[in-house]
Amino acid sequence: MNLTMSCTHIADLGPEPVADAVSECAECLAEGSRGWVHLRKCLTCGHIACCDSSPARHASQHFQVTGHPIMRSYEPGEQWRWCYVDSRIV
């Protein structure tokens, strides 16, 4: 993780999008699983997906497919954000 580099992607974000799910990973459900650990929200489109500690890692897959650079924790009480491009908390 590179903590000395600044993230320029944060400045490109608009208003936070509405989440496309309330409290579940749609990809996991489509695969017949409820085995996610934590959820993440894409700050470009609002897609909710499971974290990298989950077996399927759908949030990272969403970044790989779409290129949307920043997600945030979608866990109650957490607001931290992660930039996939810069591999850092922003």
N, CA, C and O atoms as a GROMACS GRO file, in nm:
protein
  360
    1MET      N    1   0.084  -0.117   0.000
    1MET     CA    2   0.000   0.000   0.000
    1MET      C    3   0.089   0.124   0.000
    1MET      O    4   0.181   0.134   0.081
    2ASN      N    5   0.061   0.215  -0.090
    2ASN     CA    6   0.141   0.337  -0.102
    2ASN      C    7   0.070   0.451  -0.029
    2ASN      O    8  -0.028   0.505  -0.080
    3LEU      N    9   0.119   0.487   0.089
    3LEU     CA   10   0.055   0.590   0.169
    3LEU      C   11   0.111   0.729   0.143
    3LEU      O   12   0.056   0.827   0.193
    4THR      N   13   0.220   0.740   0.066
    4THR     CA   14   0.280   0.871   0.041
    4THR      C   15   0.224   0.937  -0.084
    4THR      O   16   0.235   1.059  -0.100
    5MET      N   17   0.167   0.861  -0.171
    5MET     CA   18   0.112   0.912  -0.296
    5MET      C   19  -0.028   0.969  -0.274
    5MET      O   20  -0.108   0.908  -0.203
    6SER      N   21  -0.058   1.083  -0.332
    6SER     CA   22  -0.193   1.136  -0.318
    6SER      C   23  -0.283   1.079  -0.427
    6SER      O   24  -0.236   1.042  -0.535
    7CYS      N   25  -0.410   1.071  -0.397
    7CYS     CA   26  -0.508   1.017  -0.492
    7CYS      C   27  -0.576   1.132  -0.564
    7CYS      O   28  -0.638   1.218  -0.501
    8THR      N   29  -0.564   1.134  -0.696
    8THR     CA   30  -0.628   1.238  -0.775
    8THR      C   31  -0.772   1.200  -0.813
    8THR      O   32  -0.849   1.284  -0.857
    9HIS      N   33  -0.807   1.074  -0.795
    9HIS     CA   34  -0.939   1.025  -0.836
    9HIS      C   35  -1.050   1.078  -0.746
    9HIS      O   36  -1.165   1.088  -0.790
   10ILE      N   37  -1.019   1.111  -0.624
   10ILE     CA   38  -1.119   1.160  -0.530
   10ILE      C   39  -1.181   1.291  -0.580
   10ILE      O   40  -1.299   1.316  -0.559
   11ALA      N   41  -1.099   1.373  -0.645
   11ALA     CA   42  -1.148   1.502  -0.695
   11ALA      C   43  -1.246   1.484  -0.811
   11ALA      O   44  -1.325   1.575  -0.840
   12ASP      N   45  -1.242   1.370  -0.878
   12ASP     CA   46  -1.330   1.344  -0.992
   12ASP      C   47  -1.469   1.294  -0.952
   12ASP      O   48  -1.557   1.282  -1.038
   13LEU      N   49  -1.488   1.263  -0.824
   13LEU     CA   50  -1.617   1.211  -0.780
   13LEU      C   51  -1.723   1.320  -0.776
   13LEU      O   52  -1.696   1.433  -0.736
   14GLY      N   53  -1.841   1.285  -0.818
   14GLY     CA   54  -1.955   1.376  -0.804
   14GLY      C   55  -2.025   1.346  -0.673
   14GLY      O   56  -1.965   1.288  -0.582
   15PRO      N   57  -2.151   1.384  -0.662
   15PRO     CA   58  -2.228   1.350  -0.543
   15PRO      C   59  -2.235   1.198  -0.527
   15PRO      O   60  -2.234   1.125  -0.626
   16GLU      N   61  -2.242   1.152  -0.403
   16GLU     CA   62  -2.245   1.007  -0.382
   16GLU      C   63  -2.372   0.948  -0.443
   16GLU      O   64  -2.482   0.996  -0.417
   17PRO      N   65  -2.356   0.845  -0.526
   17PRO     CA   66  -2.472   0.785  -0.593
   17PRO      C   67  -2.558   0.704  -0.496
   17PRO      O   68  -2.512   0.662  -0.390
   18VAL      N   69  -2.682   0.684  -0.533
   18VAL     CA   70  -2.772   0.600  -0.457
   18VAL      C   71  -2.727   0.456  -0.471
   18VAL      O   72  -2.688   0.413  -0.579
   19ALA      N   73  -2.732   0.382  -0.362
   19ALA     CA   74  -2.693   0.240  -0.364
   19ALA      C   75  -2.791   0.158  -0.447
   19ALA      O   76  -2.911   0.184  -0.446
   20ASP      N   77  -2.738   0.059  -0.518
   20ASP     CA   78  -2.826  -0.026  -0.599
   20ASP      C   79  -2.877  -0.148  -0.522
   20ASP      O   80  -2.948  -0.231  -0.578
   21ALA      N   81  -2.843  -0.159  -0.396
   21ALA     CA   82  -2.891  -0.265  -0.308
   21ALA      C   83  -2.891  -0.211  -0.166
   21ALA      O   84  -2.826  -0.111  -0.138
   22VAL      N   85  -2.964  -0.276  -0.078
   22VAL     CA   86  -2.970  -0.227   0.058
   22VAL      C   87  -2.866  -0.293   0.147
   22VAL      O   88  -2.789  -0.223   0.212
   23SER      N   89  -2.862  -0.423   0.150
   23SER     CA   90  -2.770  -0.489   0.243
   23SER      C   91  -2.728  -0.627   0.194
   23SER      O   92  -2.721  -0.722   0.272
   24GLU      N   93  -2.700  -0.636   0.063
   24GLU     CA   94  -2.662  -0.766   0.008
   24GLU      C   95  -2.578  -0.750  -0.118
   24GLU      O   96  -2.583  -0.646  -0.184
   25CYS      N   97  -2.502  -0.852  -0.149
   25CYS     CA   98  -2.423  -0.855  -0.272
   25CYS      C   99  -2.504  -0.931  -0.377
   25CYS      O  100  -2.523  -1.052  -0.366
   26ALA      N  101  -2.551  -0.859  -0.478
   26ALA     CA  102  -2.636  -0.919  -0.581
   26ALA      C  103  -2.565  -1.032  -0.655
   26ALA      O  104  -2.627  -1.133  -0.690
   27GLU      N  105  -2.434  -1.016  -0.679
   27GLU     CA  106  -2.361  -1.120  -0.750
   27GLU      C  107  -2.354  -1.248  -0.668
   27GLU      O  108  -2.369  -1.358  -0.722
   28CYS      N  109  -2.330  -1.236  -0.537
   28CYS     CA  110  -2.328  -1.354  -0.451
   28CYS      C  111  -2.465  -1.423  -0.454
   28CYS      O  112  -2.473  -1.545  -0.468
   29LEU      N  113  -2.572  -1.344  -0.440
   29LEU     CA  114  -2.706  -1.402  -0.442
   29LEU      C  115  -2.734  -1.474  -0.573
   29LEU      O  116  -2.794  -1.581  -0.574
   30ALA      N  117  -2.690  -1.415  -0.685
   30ALA     CA  118  -2.710  -1.478  -0.816
   30ALA      C  119  -2.635  -1.610  -0.826
   30ALA      O  120  -2.676  -1.702  -0.898
   31GLU      N  121  -2.523  -1.620  -0.752
   31GLU     CA  122  -2.444  -1.744  -0.751
   31GLU      C  123  -2.494  -1.842  -0.645
   31GLU      O  124  -2.439  -1.951  -0.630
   32GLY      N  125  -2.599  -1.804  -0.572
   32GLY     CA  126  -2.655  -1.892  -0.470
   32GLY      C  127  -2.580  -1.887  -0.338
   32GLY      O  128  -2.587  -1.982  -0.259
   33SER      N  129  -2.509  -1.778  -0.313
   33SER     CA  130  -2.430  -1.766  -0.190
   33SER      C  131  -2.474  -1.645  -0.109
   33SER      O  132  -2.517  -1.544  -0.164
   34ARG      N  133  -2.463  -1.658   0.021
   34ARG     CA  134  -2.481  -1.544   0.112
   34ARG      C  135  -2.355  -1.534   0.198
   34ARG      O  136  -2.361  -1.488   0.312
   35GLY      N  137  -2.242  -1.577   0.145
   35GLY     CA  138  -2.119  -1.589   0.221
   35GLY      C  139  -2.029  -1.468   0.222
   35GLY      O  140  -1.909  -1.481   0.249
   36TRP      N  141  -2.083  -1.349   0.193
   36TRP     CA  142  -1.996  -1.232   0.196
   36TRP      C  143  -1.962  -1.195   0.339
   36TRP      O  144  -2.037  -1.227   0.432
   37VAL      N  145  -1.849  -1.128   0.356
   37VAL     CA  146  -1.802  -1.085   0.488
   37VAL      C  147  -1.848  -0.942   0.516
   37VAL      O  148  -1.914  -0.917   0.617
   38HIS      N  149  -1.813  -0.850   0.427
   38HIS     CA  150  -1.854  -0.710   0.438
   38HIS      C  151  -1.892  -0.660   0.299
   38HIS      O  152  -1.858  -0.720   0.198
   39LEU      N  153  -1.964  -0.549   0.297
   39LEU     CA  154  -2.008  -0.491   0.170
   39LEU      C  155  -1.936  -0.360   0.143
   39LEU      O  156  -1.896  -0.289   0.235
   40ARG      N  157  -1.919  -0.330   0.014
   40ARG     CA  158  -1.855  -0.207  -0.033
   40ARG      C  159  -1.947  -0.140  -0.134
   40ARG      O  160  -2.023  -0.206  -0.204
   41LYS      N  161  -1.939  -0.006  -0.142
   41LYS     CA  162  -2.021   0.070  -0.236
   41LYS      C  163  -1.931   0.145  -0.332
   41LYS      O  164  -1.841   0.218  -0.291
   42CYS      N  165  -1.957   0.128  -0.462
   42CYS     CA  166  -1.884   0.201  -0.565
   42CYS      C  167  -1.930   0.347  -0.559
   42CYS      O  168  -2.050   0.374  -0.562
   43LEU      N  169  -1.836   0.440  -0.552
   43LEU     CA  170  -1.870   0.581  -0.543
   43LEU      C  171  -1.888   0.647  -0.680
   43LEU      O  172  -1.911   0.767  -0.688
   44THR      N  173  -1.878   0.568  -0.786
   44THR     CA  174  -1.909   0.618  -0.920
   44THR      C  175  -2.054   0.586  -0.957
   44THR      O  176  -2.126   0.672  -1.007
   45CYS      N  177  -2.095   0.461  -0.932
   45CYS     CA  178  -2.228   0.419  -0.978
   45CYS      C  179  -2.322   0.370  -0.868
   45CYS      O  180  -2.440   0.350  -0.894
   46GLY      N  181  -2.272   0.349  -0.746
   46GLY     CA  182  -2.356   0.304  -0.636
   46GLY      C  183  -2.369   0.154  -0.623
   46GLY      O  184  -2.447   0.106  -0.540
   47HIS      N  185  -2.296   0.078  -0.702
   47HIS     CA  186  -2.306  -0.068  -0.697
   47HIS      C  187  -2.256  -0.120  -0.562
   47HIS      O  188  -2.151  -0.078  -0.514
   48ILE      N  189  -2.332  -0.211  -0.501
   48ILE     CA  190  -2.295  -0.274  -0.374
   48ILE      C  191  -2.242  -0.414  -0.405
   48ILE      O  192  -2.306  -0.491  -0.477
   49ALA      N  193  -2.126  -0.445  -0.350
   49ALA     CA  194  -2.065  -0.576  -0.374
   49ALA      C  195  -1.982  -0.617  -0.253
   49ALA      O  196  -1.954  -0.536  -0.165
   50CYS      N  197  -1.944  -0.743  -0.250
   50CYS     CA  198  -1.870  -0.797  -0.135
   50CYS      C  199  -1.722  -0.760  -0.139
   50CYS      O  200  -1.664  -0.737  -0.245
   51CYS      N  201  -1.662  -0.756  -0.020
   51CYS     CA  202  -1.524  -0.712  -0.002
   51CYS      C  203  -1.423  -0.821  -0.039
   51CYS      O  204  -1.460  -0.933  -0.074
   52ASP      N  205  -1.295  -0.785  -0.031
   52ASP     CA  206  -1.188  -0.880  -0.064
   52ASP      C  207  -1.168  -0.988   0.040
   52ASP      O  208  -1.098  -1.086   0.013
   53SER      N  209  -1.228  -0.975   0.158
   53SER     CA  210  -1.224  -1.083   0.256
   53SER      C  211  -1.333  -1.186   0.229
   53SER      O  212  -1.334  -1.293   0.290
   54SER      N  213  -1.422  -1.156   0.138
   54SER     CA  214  -1.529  -1.248   0.098
   54SER      C  215  -1.475  -1.341  -0.010
   54SER      O  216  -1.385  -1.303  -0.085
   55PRO      N  217  -1.529  -1.462  -0.019
   55PRO     CA  218  -1.477  -1.558  -0.117
   55PRO      C  219  -1.477  -1.508  -0.262
   55PRO      O  220  -1.382  -1.535  -0.335
   56ALA      N  221  -1.580  -1.436  -0.304
   56ALA     CA  222  -1.592  -1.397  -0.444
   56ALA      C  223  -1.529  -1.263  -0.479
   56ALA      O  224  -1.501  -1.238  -0.596
   57ARG      N  225  -1.507  -1.176  -0.382
   57ARG     CA  226  -1.440  -1.047  -0.403
   57ARG      C  227  -1.506  -0.966  -0.516
   57ARG      O  228  -1.438  -0.915  -0.604
   58HIS      N  229  -1.639  -0.954  -0.512
   58HIS     CA  230  -1.711  -0.888  -0.620
   58HIS      C  231  -1.684  -0.738  -0.631
   58HIS      O  232  -1.693  -0.684  -0.741
   59ALA      N  233  -1.651  -0.669  -0.523
   59ALA     CA  234  -1.621  -0.526  -0.533
   59ALA      C  235  -1.495  -0.505  -0.618
   59ALA      O  236  -1.492  -0.416  -0.704
   60SER      N  237  -1.393  -0.586  -0.596
   60SER     CA  238  -1.271  -0.575  -0.678
   60SER      C  239  -1.300  -0.614  -0.823
   60SER      O  240  -1.246  -0.552  -0.915
   61GLN      N  241  -1.383  -0.714  -0.842
   61GLN     CA  242  -1.421  -0.752  -0.979
   61GLN      C  243  -1.494  -0.637  -1.048
   61GLN      O  244  -1.475  -0.613  -1.167
   62HIS      N  245  -1.579  -0.566  -0.972
   62HIS     CA  246  -1.650  -0.451  -1.029
   62HIS      C  247  -1.550  -0.346  -1.077
   62HIS      O  248  -1.566  -0.291  -1.186
   63PHE      N  249  -1.448  -0.318  -0.998
   63PHE     CA  250  -1.345  -0.223  -1.040
   63PHE      C  251  -1.275  -0.273  -1.166
   63PHE      O  252  -1.255  -0.196  -1.259
   64GLN      N  253  -1.237  -0.400  -1.170
   64GLN     CA  254  -1.165  -0.454  -1.285
   64GLN      C  255  -1.247  -0.444  -1.414
   64GLN      O  256  -1.192  -0.420  -1.521
   65VAL      N  257  -1.378  -0.462  -1.404
   65VAL     CA  258  -1.465  -0.457  -1.522
   65VAL      C  259  -1.496  -0.313  -1.563
   65VAL      O  260  -1.496  -0.281  -1.682
   66THR      N  261  -1.524  -0.227  -1.464
   66THR     CA  262  -1.572  -0.092  -1.495
   66THR      C  263  -1.464   0.015  -1.493
   66THR      O  264  -1.476   0.116  -1.563
   67GLY      N  265  -1.359  -0.006  -1.415
   67GLY     CA  266  -1.257   0.098  -1.397
   67GLY      C  267  -1.298   0.205  -1.297
   67GLY      O  268  -1.227   0.304  -1.281
   68HIS      N  269  -1.412   0.188  -1.230
   68HIS     CA  270  -1.455   0.285  -1.129
   68HIS      C  271  -1.355   0.279  -1.013
   68HIS      O  272  -1.343   0.175  -0.947
   69PRO      N  273  -1.284   0.388  -0.986
   69PRO     CA  274  -1.166   0.381  -0.899
   69PRO      C  275  -1.189   0.376  -0.748
   69PRO      O  276  -1.106   0.320  -0.677
   70ILE      N  277  -1.299   0.432  -0.698
   70ILE     CA  278  -1.311   0.446  -0.553
   70ILE      C  279  -1.438   0.382  -0.501
   70ILE      O  280  -1.547   0.400  -0.556
   71MET      N  281  -1.422   0.308  -0.392
   71MET     CA  282  -1.536   0.252  -0.322
   71MET      C  283  -1.525   0.295  -0.176
   71MET      O  284  -1.420   0.341  -0.131
   72ARG      N  285  -1.635   0.278  -0.104
   72ARG     CA  286  -1.632   0.302   0.040
   72ARG      C  287  -1.694   0.183   0.111
   72ARG      O  288  -1.770   0.106   0.052
   73SER      N  289  -1.660   0.171   0.238
   73SER     CA  290  -1.723   0.068   0.318
   73SER      C  291  -1.873   0.092   0.321
   73SER      O  292  -1.918   0.207   0.332
   74TYR      N  293  -1.951  -0.014   0.312
   74TYR     CA  294  -2.096  -0.003   0.321
   74TYR      C  295  -2.144  -0.069   0.451
   74TYR      O  296  -2.256  -0.119   0.459
   75GLU      N  297  -2.056  -0.068   0.550
   75GLU     CA  298  -2.088  -0.122   0.681
   75GLU      C  299  -2.137  -0.010   0.772
   75GLU      O  300  -2.085   0.101   0.765
   76PRO      N  301  -2.236  -0.037   0.856
   76PRO     CA  302  -2.287   0.066   0.947
   76PRO      C  303  -2.175   0.130   1.030
   76PRO      O  304  -2.092   0.060   1.090
   77GLY      N  305  -2.173   0.262   1.033
   77GLY     CA  306  -2.076   0.335   1.114
   77GLY      C  307  -1.940   0.354   1.049
   77GLY      O  308  -1.854   0.420   1.108
   78GLU      N  309  -1.918   0.298   0.931
   78GLU     CA  310  -1.789   0.312   0.862
   78GLU      C  311  -1.804   0.404   0.741
   78GLU      O  312  -1.902   0.394   0.666
   79GLN      N  313  -1.708   0.493   0.722
   79GLN     CA  314  -1.711   0.587   0.609
   79GLN      C  315  -1.581   0.586   0.528
   79GLN      O  316  -1.569   0.665   0.435
   80TRP      N  317  -1.485   0.500   0.560
   80TRP     CA  318  -1.356   0.503   0.491
   80TRP      C  319  -1.375   0.464   0.344
   80TRP      O  320  -1.465   0.389   0.308
   81ARG      N  321  -1.286   0.519   0.261
   81ARG     CA  322  -1.289   0.496   0.116
   81ARG      C  323  -1.157   0.438   0.070
   81ARG      O  324  -1.053   0.461   0.132
   82TRP      N  325  -1.160   0.362  -0.038
   82TRP     CA  326  -1.042   0.297  -0.094
   82TRP      C  327  -1.032   0.328  -0.243
   82TRP      O  328  -1.130   0.315  -0.317
   83CYS      N  329  -0.914   0.370  -0.287
   83CYS     CA  330  -0.889   0.391  -0.428
   83CYS      C  331  -0.816   0.268  -0.482
   83CYS      O  332  -0.704   0.239  -0.441
   84TYR      N  333  -0.880   0.196  -0.572
   84TYR     CA  334  -0.820   0.077  -0.632
   84TYR      C  335  -0.699   0.113  -0.718
   84TYR      O  336  -0.601   0.039  -0.720
   85VAL      N  337  -0.705   0.223  -0.787
   85VAL     CA  338  -0.596   0.264  -0.877
   85VAL      C  339  -0.469   0.294  -0.798
   85VAL      O  340  -0.360   0.248  -0.833
   86ASP      N  341  -0.484   0.372  -0.691
   86ASP     CA  342  -0.368   0.412  -0.611
   86ASP      C  343  -0.339   0.319  -0.494
   86ASP      O  344  -0.241   0.340  -0.422
   87SER      N  345  -0.423   0.218  -0.473
   87SER     CA  346  -0.406   0.123  -0.363
   87SER      C  347  -0.387   0.192  -0.229
   87SER      O  348  -0.289   0.168  -0.159
   88ARG      N  349  -0.483   0.279  -0.196
   88ARG     CA  350  -0.472   0.352  -0.070
   88ARG      C  351  -0.608   0.395  -0.018
   88ARG      O  352  -0.705   0.409  -0.094
   89ILE      N  353  -0.613   0.416   0.112
   89ILE     CA  354  -0.731   0.473   0.175
   89ILE      C  355  -0.730   0.623   0.144
   89ILE      O  356  -0.627   0.689   0.154
   90VAL      N  357  -0.846   0.674   0.105
   90VAL     CA  358  -0.856   0.817   0.070
   90VAL      C  359  -0.966   0.884   0.150
   90VAL      O  360  -0.989   1.004   0.135
   0.00000   0.00000   0.00000
